[in-house]
Amino acid sequence: MLSVVVLISGSGSNLKALLDAADNPLFGARILAVGADNPADGLAHADLYGIPTFVVSPTNFESREAWADVLLENINFFKPDLVVLAGFMRILPANFVRALSPNLINTHPSLLPKFPGAHAVRDALSAGETTTGVTIHVVDEGVDTGPHIAQREVAIQLGDSEAELHERIKVVERELLVETVKAFADKKRETNGSR
Ligand code: GRF
């Protein structure tokens, strides 16, 4: 069974998709805990499944590194095989990335390398793109620069607002994220030869 810790910052619809998928034992992965950088609404999804949550807020720390060290301590308490950033809106420092990657993945709402950063959906619209999409990638020490694991296109419709487009992207994103975690789970089962 693949063990996973998920980090969020917001509504957690990607997290909810993973929680719902993992509720079926055939999925092959279990969410051990959910962490956040603030008391995010999405933590309620974990509460409903009785899954432990933790909040480590950067405002309580003198430096980004000190914050990330405590975030890492919380994650390592659960000893996960994989850490998934699902709408986690903080840049993670090198000490944190080096401790976890490549078992640290992120989902991003654009077809990287196009439109990295915190405003990917808005940037694709502003650029006049007709197609955008989702990228799931390994987190490296850059911003949205790690090796791609999976990508899927999403058409931009005439007149799309940022919110409308982002919601359409998230439908595809949730599917791709579940498929990607399932693939990690299948690989672990094949590697371990366990049922
Ligand atoms: C996702 O689209 C993610 O790619 C982006 O923020 C969104 C989070 O959505 N970074 P949710 O919190 O999972 O609903």
XYZ file of N, CA, C and O and ligand atoms in Angstrom:
794
model
N 0.864 -1.188 0.000
C 0.000 0.000 0.000
C 0.910 1.251 0.000
O 1.786 1.370 0.865
N 0.697 2.128 -0.935
C 1.461 3.371 -0.992
C 0.934 4.330 0.076
O -0.268 4.562 0.175
N 1.852 4.874 0.871
C 1.409 5.847 1.896
C 1.712 7.269 1.406
O 2.767 7.534 0.817
N 0.733 8.147 1.624
C 0.792 9.490 1.041
C 0.477 10.548 2.093
O -0.406 10.355 2.943
N 1.219 11.650 2.053
C 0.828 12.860 2.793
C 0.548 13.936 1.743
O 1.297 14.081 0.775
N -0.557 14.654 1.921
C -0.962 15.694 0.980
C -0.845 17.057 1.662
O -1.207 17.198 2.838
N -0.314 18.029 0.931
C -0.226 19.404 1.441
C -1.142 20.298 0.612
O -1.155 20.220 -0.621
N -1.911 21.140 1.298
C -2.846 22.047 0.625
C -2.722 23.463 1.179
O -2.101 23.676 2.232
N -3.357 24.409 0.490
C -3.452 25.778 1.015
C -4.880 26.318 0.938
O -5.186 27.354 1.520
N -5.752 25.610 0.157
C -7.071 26.210 -0.102
C -8.231 25.253 0.045
O -8.326 24.526 1.018
N -9.103 25.262 -0.975
C -10.384 24.526 -0.882
C -10.202 23.001 -0.901
O -11.052 22.253 -0.438
N -9.100 22.525 -1.463
C -8.792 21.106 -1.377
C -9.626 20.179 -2.233
O -9.851 19.015 -1.859
N -10.114 20.639 -3.376
C -10.910 19.722 -4.219
C -10.039 18.615 -4.806
O -10.503 17.482 -4.994
N -8.778 18.900 -5.069
C -7.860 17.833 -5.519
C -7.618 16.841 -4.379
O -7.604 15.626 -4.587
N -7.449 17.361 -3.176
C -7.310 16.496 -1.995
C -8.540 15.608 -1.859
O -8.427 14.394 -1.655
N -9.720 16.195 -1.998
C -10.960 15.413 -1.836
C -11.031 14.294 -2.861
O -11.431 13.181 -2.534
N -10.582 14.585 -4.068
C -10.576 13.537 -5.112
C -9.668 12.381 -4.695
O -10.012 11.207 -4.861
N -8.516 12.696 -4.101
C -7.602 11.637 -3.639
C -8.196 10.882 -2.448
O -8.136 9.647 -2.389
N -8.825 11.602 -1.524
C -9.443 10.948 -0.362
C -10.553 9.996 -0.809
O -10.648 8.863 -0.342
N -11.369 10.464 -1.734
C -12.476 9.626 -2.235
C -11.930 8.389 -2.955
O -12.415 7.266 -2.747
N -10.878 8.582 -3.754
C -10.290 7.444 -4.493
C -9.674 6.446 -3.519
O -9.854 5.230 -3.645
N -8.974 6.973 -2.505
C -8.262 6.097 -1.554
C -9.232 5.382 -0.622
O -8.858 4.431 0.061
N -10.481 5.801 -0.623
C -11.496 5.145 0.223
C -11.793 3.737 -0.276
O -12.324 2.902 0.437
N -11.407 3.482 -1.538
C -11.544 2.133 -2.111
C -10.205 1.417 -1.932
O -9.198 1.850 -2.486
N -10.158 0.323 -1.172
C -8.874 -0.347 -0.898
C -8.171 -0.817 -2.173
O -6.948 -0.963 -2.196
N -8.930 -1.006 -3.254
C -8.294 -1.439 -4.518
C -7.445 -0.319 -5.120
O -6.651 -0.559 -6.031
N -7.615 0.908 -4.611
C -6.831 2.031 -5.162
C -5.353 1.816 -4.884
O -4.500 2.153 -5.688
N -5.058 1.230 -3.696
C -3.666 0.876 -3.408
C -2.845 1.967 -2.743
O -1.635 1.820 -2.579
N -3.493 3.061 -2.379
C -2.781 4.130 -1.660
C -3.654 4.611 -0.517
O -4.881 4.567 -0.600
N -2.990 5.039 0.566
C -3.785 5.592 1.664
C -3.190 6.936 2.053
O -1.958 7.107 2.047
N -4.064 7.882 2.339
C -3.641 9.226 2.752
C -3.432 9.173 4.264
O -4.404 8.965 5.014
N -2.187 9.318 4.709
C -1.893 9.199 6.146
C -2.213 10.479 6.902
O -2.580 10.458 8.077
N -2.012 11.617 6.212
C -2.210 12.919 6.880
C -2.308 14.001 5.819
O -1.888 13.827 4.667
N -2.874 15.133 6.231
C -2.976 16.307 5.349
C -2.408 17.502 6.092
O -2.777 17.765 7.241
N -1.495 18.205 5.447
C -0.884 19.386 6.046
C -1.248 20.630 5.256
O -1.642 20.551 4.100
N -1.140 21.777 5.951
C -1.437 23.054 5.286
C -0.560 24.146 5.873
O -0.049 24.033 6.995
N -0.435 25.239 5.114
C 0.326 26.409 5.588
C -0.592 27.410 6.295
O -0.141 28.459 6.748
N -1.875 27.092 6.330
C -2.870 27.938 7.023
C -4.069 27.055 7.371
O -4.171 25.933 6.860
N -4.999 27.535 8.223
C -6.169 26.687 8.564
C -7.126 26.585 7.370
O -8.256 27.067 7.407
N -6.683 25.962 6.311
C -7.378 25.930 5.016
C -8.717 25.196 5.095
O -8.857 24.209 5.822
N -9.683 25.714 4.314
C -11.013 25.056 4.283
C -10.885 23.582 3.909
O -11.637 22.737 4.401
N -9.939 23.279 3.039
C -9.797 21.909 2.540
C -9.472 20.888 3.624
O -9.702 19.686 3.442
N -8.993 21.343 4.771
C -8.677 20.396 5.858
C -9.939 19.668 6.342
O -9.867 18.545 6.848
N -11.090 20.284 6.093
C -12.354 19.650 6.521
C -12.577 18.325 5.793
O -13.194 17.403 6.338
N -12.053 18.217 4.564
C -12.192 16.941 3.827
C -11.470 15.816 4.574
O -11.968 14.697 4.681
N -10.300 16.131 5.128
C -9.549 15.120 5.888
C -10.294 14.789 7.175
O -10.405 13.621 7.565
N -10.832 15.823 7.825
C -11.577 15.597 9.073
C -12.725 14.607 8.844
O -12.962 13.707 9.646
N -13.406 14.771 7.704
C -14.551 13.885 7.412
C -14.115 12.427 7.298
O -14.883 11.510 7.589
N -12.854 12.230 6.863
C -12.337 10.852 6.732
C -11.562 10.423 7.976
O -10.963 9.350 8.012
N -11.556 11.302 8.995
C -10.851 10.952 10.234
C -9.352 10.879 10.061
O -8.658 10.137 10.762
N -8.841 11.645 9.108
C -7.399 11.622 8.808
C -6.723 12.799 9.515
O -7.239 13.926 9.465
N -5.584 12.549 10.187
C -4.911 13.616 10.926
C -4.525 14.789 10.025
O -4.209 14.599 8.839
N -4.580 15.980 10.567
C -4.154 17.176 9.831
C -3.170 17.970 10.682
O -3.160 17.843 11.911
N -2.362 18.771 9.990
C -1.456 19.662 10.719
C -1.328 20.967 9.943
O -1.412 20.974 8.709
N -1.168 22.056 10.684
C -0.995 23.380 10.073
C 0.336 23.948 10.550
O 0.598 24.018 11.756
N 1.180 24.318 9.604
C 2.461 24.951 9.946
C 2.493 26.268 9.180
O 2.657 26.273 7.952
N 2.268 27.357 9.904
C 2.141 28.660 9.239
C 3.484 29.383 9.179
O 4.155 29.536 10.207
N 3.871 29.864 8.007
C 5.157 30.567 7.873
C 5.256 31.806 8.777
O 6.337 32.213 9.172
N 4.105 32.368 9.137
C 4.149 33.615 9.936
C 4.741 33.355 11.327
O 5.125 34.280 12.020
N 4.770 32.087 11.718
C 5.303 31.780 13.064
C 6.820 31.582 13.072
O 7.385 31.177 14.093
N 7.478 31.791 11.900
C 8.897 31.462 11.816
C 9.717 32.642 11.296
O 9.221 33.459 10.527
N 10.960 32.675 11.731
C 11.876 33.755 11.333
C 12.293 33.614 9.869
O 12.607 34.594 9.199
N 12.351 32.384 9.380
C 12.837 32.200 8.001
C 12.028 31.108 7.301
O 11.378 30.283 7.957
N 12.123 31.124 5.967
C 11.429 30.092 5.180
C 12.031 28.714 5.476
O 11.309 27.727 5.571
N 13.328 28.692 5.677
C 14.000 27.404 5.968
C 13.516 26.845 7.305
O 13.221 25.643 7.417
N 13.413 27.706 8.331
C 12.963 27.233 9.657
C 11.529 26.714 9.570
O 11.189 25.682 10.143
N 10.707 27.409 8.800
C 9.316 26.970 8.597
C 9.291 25.599 7.903
O 8.617 24.671 8.351
N 10.089 25.488 6.848
C 10.091 24.242 6.065
C 10.630 23.068 6.894
O 10.168 21.936 6.748
N 11.579 23.354 7.784
C 12.108 22.277 8.637
C 11.002 21.699 9.523
O 10.871 20.485 9.681
N 10.172 22.553 10.082
C 9.072 22.067 10.944
C 7.997 21.384 10.103
O 7.447 20.349 10.502
N 7.735 21.919 8.918
C 6.785 21.256 7.997
C 7.303 19.846 7.685
O 6.536 18.877 7.738
N 8.611 19.733 7.445
C 9.215 18.437 7.118
C 9.138 17.489 8.305
O 8.857 16.293 8.147
N 9.348 18.016 9.507
C 9.248 17.168 10.715
C 7.842 16.555 10.814
O 7.677 15.373 11.099
N 6.839 17.385 10.543
C 5.452 16.878 10.596
C 5.237 15.786 9.548
O 4.613 14.770 9.816
N 5.747 16.003 8.354
C 5.586 15.013 7.286
C 6.317 13.714 7.654
O 5.760 12.619 7.551
N 7.549 13.855 8.109
C 8.359 12.666 8.412
C 7.803 11.858 9.576
O 8.054 10.660 9.699
N 7.010 12.499 10.419
C 6.361 11.757 11.513
C 5.522 10.604 10.933
O 5.410 9.540 11.524
N 4.972 10.834 9.726
C 4.102 9.819 9.105
C 4.863 8.887 8.152
O 4.320 7.916 7.673
N 6.102 9.222 7.875
C 6.966 8.395 7.008
C 6.281 7.995 5.685
O 6.163 6.787 5.380
N 5.793 8.950 4.924
C 5.085 8.597 3.679
C 6.038 8.154 2.575
O 7.203 8.568 2.553
N 5.493 7.345 1.643
C 6.254 7.025 0.433
C 6.264 8.219 -0.523
O 7.197 8.408 -1.302
N 5.161 8.997 -0.476
C 4.975 10.072 -1.471
C 4.329 11.283 -0.795
O 3.408 11.123 0.015
N 4.812 12.463 -1.138
C 4.193 13.715 -0.680
C 3.623 14.422 -1.903
O 4.327 14.607 -2.912
N 2.339 14.780 -1.816
C 1.640 15.403 -2.953
C 1.275 16.841 -2.593
O 0.582 17.078 -1.598
N 1.759 17.793 -3.390
C 1.358 19.201 -3.240
C 0.117 19.394 -4.102
O 0.188 19.333 -5.327
N -1.033 19.596 -3.456
C -2.308 19.702 -4.182
C -2.909 21.085 -3.904
O -3.752 21.264 -3.024
N -2.404 22.070 -4.628
C -2.855 23.441 -4.355
C -2.138 24.027 -3.164
O -2.697 24.791 -2.390
N -0.883 23.664 -3.010
C -0.054 24.201 -1.922
C 0.668 25.418 -2.483
O 1.453 25.295 -3.417
N 0.352 26.605 -1.931
C 0.767 27.839 -2.593
C 2.006 28.477 -1.980
O 2.075 29.694 -1.835
N 2.959 27.667 -1.574
C 4.203 28.202 -1.028
C 5.393 27.640 -1.815
O 5.361 26.481 -2.233
N 6.423 28.475 -1.956
C 7.661 27.984 -2.557
C 8.448 27.265 -1.458
O 8.628 27.819 -0.368
N 8.870 26.051 -1.746
C 9.557 25.252 -0.728
C 11.069 25.385 -0.915
O 11.567 25.266 -2.037
N 11.804 25.619 0.172
C 13.244 25.838 0.049
C 13.998 24.554 -0.267
O 13.478 23.452 -0.088
N 15.250 24.713 -0.672
C 16.055 23.582 -1.146
C 16.178 22.479 -0.093
O 16.115 21.288 -0.424
N 16.298 22.854 1.214
C 16.483 21.825 2.246
C 15.293 20.870 2.289
O 15.451 19.662 2.457
N 14.133 21.437 2.083
C 12.902 20.628 2.104
C 12.834 19.739 0.861
O 12.595 18.525 0.943
N 13.088 20.322 -0.294
C 12.986 19.586 -1.573
C 13.999 18.444 -1.603
O 13.654 17.305 -1.913
N 15.240 18.759 -1.188
C 16.276 17.715 -1.217
C 15.938 16.546 -0.296
O 16.281 15.404 -0.564
N 15.228 16.836 0.790
C 14.895 15.762 1.753
C 13.829 14.812 1.193
O 13.779 13.644 1.572
N 12.992 15.279 0.284
C 11.844 14.469 -0.156
C 11.881 14.065 -1.628
O 11.420 12.985 -1.988
N 12.352 14.953 -2.506
C 12.287 14.659 -3.935
C 13.178 13.454 -4.282
O 14.191 13.235 -3.594
N 12.810 12.615 -5.240
C 11.719 12.774 -6.209
C 10.353 12.277 -5.718
O 9.415 12.250 -6.505
N 10.260 11.911 -4.426
C 8.946 11.441 -3.934
C 8.133 12.624 -3.425
O 7.475 12.550 -2.388
N 8.239 13.708 -4.174
C 7.537 14.964 -3.874
C 7.017 15.472 -5.209
O 7.830 15.772 -6.108
N 5.663 15.487 -5.361
C 5.108 15.866 -6.672
C 4.119 17.017 -6.492
O 3.573 17.222 -5.398
N 3.896 17.741 -7.577
C 3.038 18.922 -7.549
C 2.105 18.886 -8.746
O 2.460 18.380 -9.817
N 0.908 19.427 -8.582
C 0.001 19.583 -9.701
C -0.121 21.076 -10.014
O -0.244 21.890 -9.103
N -0.026 21.406 -11.309
C 0.018 22.808 -11.729
C -0.968 23.019 -12.873
O -0.981 22.237 -13.831
N -1.777 24.097 -12.817
C -2.847 24.280 -13.809
C -2.413 24.969 -15.099
O -3.021 25.963 -15.533
N -1.343 24.437 -15.727
C -0.988 24.875 -17.078
C -0.137 23.770 -17.715
O 0.263 22.830 -17.040
N 0.112 23.905 -19.011
C 0.983 22.949 -19.710
C 2.413 23.469 -19.577
O 2.941 24.138 -20.473
N 3.060 23.167 -18.444
C 4.449 23.600 -18.250
C 5.303 23.095 -19.414
O 4.974 22.066 -20.019
N 6.345 23.820 -19.829
C 6.917 24.982 -19.123
C 6.172 26.302 -19.329
O 6.614 27.333 -18.847
N 5.043 26.243 -20.056
C 4.266 27.481 -20.200
C 3.606 27.852 -18.874
O 3.026 26.998 -18.191
N 3.678 29.123 -18.525
C 2.939 29.699 -17.415
C 3.215 29.074 -16.044
O 2.304 28.637 -15.341
N 4.481 29.051 -15.631
C 4.791 28.638 -14.247
C 4.323 29.720 -13.271
O 3.911 30.811 -13.694
N 4.341 29.393 -11.987
C 4.010 30.409 -10.992
C 2.546 30.393 -10.565
O 1.762 29.540 -10.979
N 2.211 31.395 -9.762
C 0.943 31.363 -9.018
C -0.260 31.800 -9.834
O -1.393 31.732 -9.356
N -0.078 32.297 -11.059
C -1.206 32.827 -11.849
C -1.284 32.158 -13.221
O -1.554 32.819 -14.238
N -1.103 30.864 -13.238
C -1.008 30.127 -14.512
C -2.275 30.259 -15.352
O -2.211 30.474 -16.562
N -3.428 30.174 -14.710
C -4.692 30.198 -15.468
C -4.888 31.585 -16.075
O -5.160 31.749 -17.263
N -4.692 32.607 -15.241
C -4.829 33.992 -15.719
C -3.837 34.264 -16.853
O -4.172 34.890 -17.866
N -2.602 33.768 -16.693
C -1.551 34.043 -17.689
C -1.869 33.393 -19.035
O -1.631 33.971 -20.097
N -2.442 32.181 -18.991
C -2.791 31.510 -20.258
C -3.896 32.283 -20.976
O -3.855 32.467 -22.202
N -4.862 32.760 -20.202
C -5.947 33.573 -20.786
C -5.368 34.848 -21.394
O -5.636 35.196 -22.538
N -4.533 35.539 -20.620
C -3.965 36.816 -21.079
C -3.110 36.640 -22.333
O -3.026 37.529 -23.180
N -2.521 35.452 -22.446
C -1.636 35.202 -23.601
C -2.431 34.862 -24.856
O -1.867 34.682 -25.936
N -3.760 34.741 -24.690
C -4.599 34.430 -25.851
C -4.499 32.987 -26.307
O -4.818 32.659 -27.460
N -4.092 32.124 -25.390
C -4.009 30.696 -25.739
C -5.389 30.130 -26.051
O -6.390 30.594 -25.488
N -5.456 29.131 -26.933
C -6.741 28.441 -27.176
C -6.791 27.103 -26.433
O -7.849 26.502 -26.276
N -5.609 26.669 -25.990
C -5.517 25.425 -25.212
C -4.568 25.636 -24.036
O -3.526 26.290 -24.183
N -4.934 25.113 -22.884
C -4.026 25.070 -21.745
C -4.131 23.655 -21.174
O -4.403 22.719 -21.913
N -3.972 23.519 -19.838
C -4.085 22.161 -19.317
C -3.490 22.024 -17.938
O -3.388 23.000 -17.180
N -3.087 20.812 -17.622
C -2.583 20.440 -16.297
C -1.238 19.725 -16.450
O -1.071 18.933 -17.380
N -0.346 20.026 -15.535
C 0.926 19.294 -15.482
C 1.139 18.759 -14.073
O 0.984 19.507 -13.097
N 1.456 17.497 -13.979
C 1.876 16.929 -12.698
C 3.359 16.609 -12.838
O 3.778 15.986 -13.821
N 4.136 17.126 -11.899
C 5.596 17.032 -12.060
C 6.285 16.772 -10.732
O 5.733 17.041 -9.642
N 7.491 16.263 -10.817
C 8.342 16.118 -9.637
C 8.788 17.526 -9.230
O 9.087 18.379 -10.082
N 8.779 17.786 -7.942
C 9.230 19.087 -7.452
C 10.753 19.081 -7.357
O 11.339 18.178 -6.735
N 11.373 20.063 -8.029
C 12.820 20.223 -7.852
C 13.049 21.593 -7.206
O 12.115 22.212 -6.705
N 14.272 22.078 -7.240
C 14.575 23.296 -6.459
C 14.157 24.566 -7.181
O 14.302 25.657 -6.663
N 13.592 24.383 -8.400
C 13.071 25.555 -9.118
C 11.596 25.754 -8.828
O 11.000 25.028 -8.034
N 10.989 26.723 -9.537
C 9.539 26.944 -9.386
C 8.836 26.305 -10.596
O 8.974 26.778 -11.727
N 8.136 25.202 -10.328
C 7.386 24.491 -11.379
C 8.291 24.037 -12.523
O 7.889 23.998 -13.682
N 9.525 23.643 -12.182
C 10.517 23.289 -13.211
C 10.901 21.817 -13.196
O 11.714 21.387 -14.016
N 10.364 21.017 -12.303
C 10.803 19.622 -12.189
C 10.316 18.762 -13.338
O 9.450 19.188 -14.123
N 10.880 17.565 -13.449
C 10.506 16.637 -14.541
C 8.995 16.364 -14.555
O 8.396 16.142 -13.510
N 8.428 16.378 -15.783
C 6.987 16.141 -15.913
C 6.668 14.659 -15.740
O 7.372 13.800 -16.231
N 5.584 14.404 -15.044
C 5.096 13.018 -14.876
C 3.913 12.790 -15.812
O 3.805 11.756 -16.467
N 3.020 13.779 -15.870
C 1.822 13.636 -16.720
C 1.312 15.030 -17.096
O 1.475 15.984 -16.333
N 0.734 15.110 -18.298
C 0.096 16.358 -18.736
C -1.207 16.017 -19.448
O -1.347 14.947 -20.029
N -2.164 16.920 -19.371
C -3.418 16.724 -20.104
C -3.946 18.092 -20.543
O -3.911 19.053 -19.751
N -4.408 18.189 -21.780
C -4.857 19.462 -22.336
C -6.287 19.796 -21.912
O -7.102 18.890 -21.675
N -6.540 21.108 -21.836
C -7.900 21.603 -21.577
C -8.136 22.764 -22.537
O -7.309 23.689 -22.616
N -9.228 22.687 -23.294
C -9.516 23.757 -24.265
C -9.972 25.021 -23.532
O -10.694 24.959 -22.525
N -9.527 26.163 -24.036
C -10.011 27.456 -23.528
C -11.176 27.873 -24.414
O -11.065 27.841 -25.641
N -12.310 28.170 -23.787
C -13.489 28.554 -24.571
C -13.594 30.076 -24.635
O -13.226 30.779 -23.694
N -14.103 30.565 -25.766
C -14.240 32.008 -25.972
C -15.060 32.606 -24.813
O -16.098 32.064 -24.441
N -14.528 33.647 -24.236
C -15.278 34.313 -23.167
C -15.033 33.721 -21.784
O -15.602 34.197 -20.795
N -14.213 32.698 -21.706
C -13.904 32.091 -20.397
C -13.402 33.153 -19.420
O -12.500 33.938 -19.754
N -13.966 33.142 -18.227
C -13.341 33.939 -17.163
C -12.240 33.077 -16.544
O -12.199 31.858 -16.781
N -11.372 33.692 -15.747
C -10.313 32.915 -15.076
C -10.928 31.831 -14.206
O -10.497 30.666 -14.231
N -11.992 32.194 -13.478
C -12.618 31.215 -12.572
C -13.263 30.067 -13.343
O -13.111 28.898 -12.970
N -13.960 30.406 -14.449
C -14.625 29.358 -15.250
C -13.587 28.403 -15.835
O -13.720 27.190 -15.795
N -12.510 28.976 -16.355
C -11.452 28.137 -16.948
C -10.782 27.296 -15.871
O -10.541 26.103 -16.047
N -10.512 27.890 -14.715
C -9.834 27.138 -13.659
C -10.707 25.985 -13.183
O -10.221 24.875 -12.969
N -12.000 26.204 -13.068
C -12.889 25.109 -12.659
C -12.873 23.985 -13.695
O -12.873 22.811 -13.346
N -12.818 24.346 -14.992
C -12.789 23.309 -16.031
C -11.448 22.567 -15.990
O -11.368 21.361 -16.161
N -10.388 23.327 -15.713
C -9.064 22.686 -15.582
C -9.062 21.717 -14.409
O -8.546 20.589 -14.505
N -9.707 22.134 -13.306
C -9.667 21.296 -12.096
C -10.405 19.972 -12.272
O -10.067 18.981 -11.634
N -11.391 19.950 -13.144
C -12.070 18.667 -13.421
C -11.048 17.667 -13.984
O -10.935 16.532 -13.515
N -10.267 18.146 -14.939
C -9.236 17.288 -15.575
C -8.098 17.024 -14.592
O -7.577 15.903 -14.499
N -7.755 18.044 -13.831
C -6.641 17.930 -12.866
C -6.914 16.860 -11.813
O -6.022 16.049 -11.493
N -8.123 16.831 -11.306
C -8.455 15.838 -10.274
C -8.358 14.416 -10.824
O -7.830 13.526 -10.168
N -8.820 14.258 -12.073
C -8.725 12.925 -12.705
C -7.255 12.524 -12.883
O -6.845 11.412 -12.541
N -6.451 13.469 -13.395
C -5.041 13.160 -13.683
C -4.265 12.904 -12.409
O -3.396 12.022 -12.354
N -4.579 13.642 -11.344
C -3.865 13.455 -10.076
C -4.181 12.083 -9.485
O -3.273 11.374 -9.024
N -5.449 11.685 -9.535
C -5.832 10.353 -9.039
C -5.133 9.268 -9.857
O -4.562 8.322 -9.293
N -5.139 9.431 -11.184
C -4.458 8.449 -12.050
C -2.960 8.371 -11.733
O -2.371 7.289 -11.705
N -2.355 9.516 -11.463
C -0.908 9.561 -11.208
C -0.564 8.882 -9.886
O 0.382 8.092 -9.810
N -1.346 9.164 -8.829
C -1.087 8.520 -7.534
C -1.339 7.022 -7.638
O -0.578 6.210 -7.085
N -2.360 6.650 -8.417
C -2.631 5.207 -8.639
C -1.436 4.537 -9.312
O -1.050 3.420 -8.948
N -0.826 5.248 -10.253
C 0.345 4.684 -10.957
C 1.513 4.489 -9.983
O 2.216 3.477 -10.029
N 1.704 5.445 -9.061
C 2.740 5.274 -8.024
C 2.416 4.055 -7.157
O 3.292 3.261 -6.804
N 1.132 3.904 -6.826
C 0.713 2.771 -5.980
C 0.941 1.445 -6.693
O 1.461 0.488 -6.113
N 0.582 1.405 -7.973
C 0.778 0.173 -8.766
C 2.252 -0.171 -8.866
O 2.650 -1.336 -8.737
N 3.092 0.865 -9.047
C 4.537 0.621 -9.169
C 5.094 0.054 -7.868
O 5.889 -0.887 -7.864
N 4.616 0.595 -6.742
C 5.104 0.093 -5.448
C 4.677 -1.361 -5.268
O 5.463 -2.201 -4.849
N 3.446 -1.669 -5.646
C 2.958 -3.053 -5.477
C 3.759 -4.001 -6.357
O 4.184 -5.064 -5.920
N 4.040 -3.580 -7.596
C 4.819 -4.440 -8.507
C 6.239 -4.623 -7.974
O 6.792 -5.704 -7.994
N 6.800 -3.532 -7.451
C 8.181 -3.577 -6.926
C 8.263 -4.499 -5.710
O 9.145 -5.327 -5.585
N 7.239 -4.402 -4.857
C 7.247 -5.200 -3.629
C 6.713 -6.601 -3.862
O 6.751 -7.451 -2.991
N 6.080 -6.796 -5.047
C 5.527 -8.129 -5.327
C 4.373 -8.453 -4.412
O 3.923 -9.564 -4.304
N 3.886 -7.401 -3.678
C 2.798 -7.676 -2.717
C 1.466 -7.503 -3.425
O 1.350 -6.775 -4.396
N 0.455 -8.119 -2.896
C -0.897 -7.975 -3.469
C -1.460 -6.618 -3.153
O -1.051 -6.031 -2.152
C -5.266 23.666 -8.342
O -5.712 23.990 -9.641
C -3.757 23.679 -8.296
O -3.156 23.235 -9.490
C -3.485 25.133 -8.088
O -4.456 25.560 -7.160
C -5.637 24.763 -7.343
C -6.037 24.199 -6.007
O -7.348 23.755 -6.096
N -2.140 25.360 -7.602
P -7.971 22.874 -4.882
O -7.582 23.556 -3.585
O -7.413 21.488 -4.995
O -9.465 22.904 -5.142
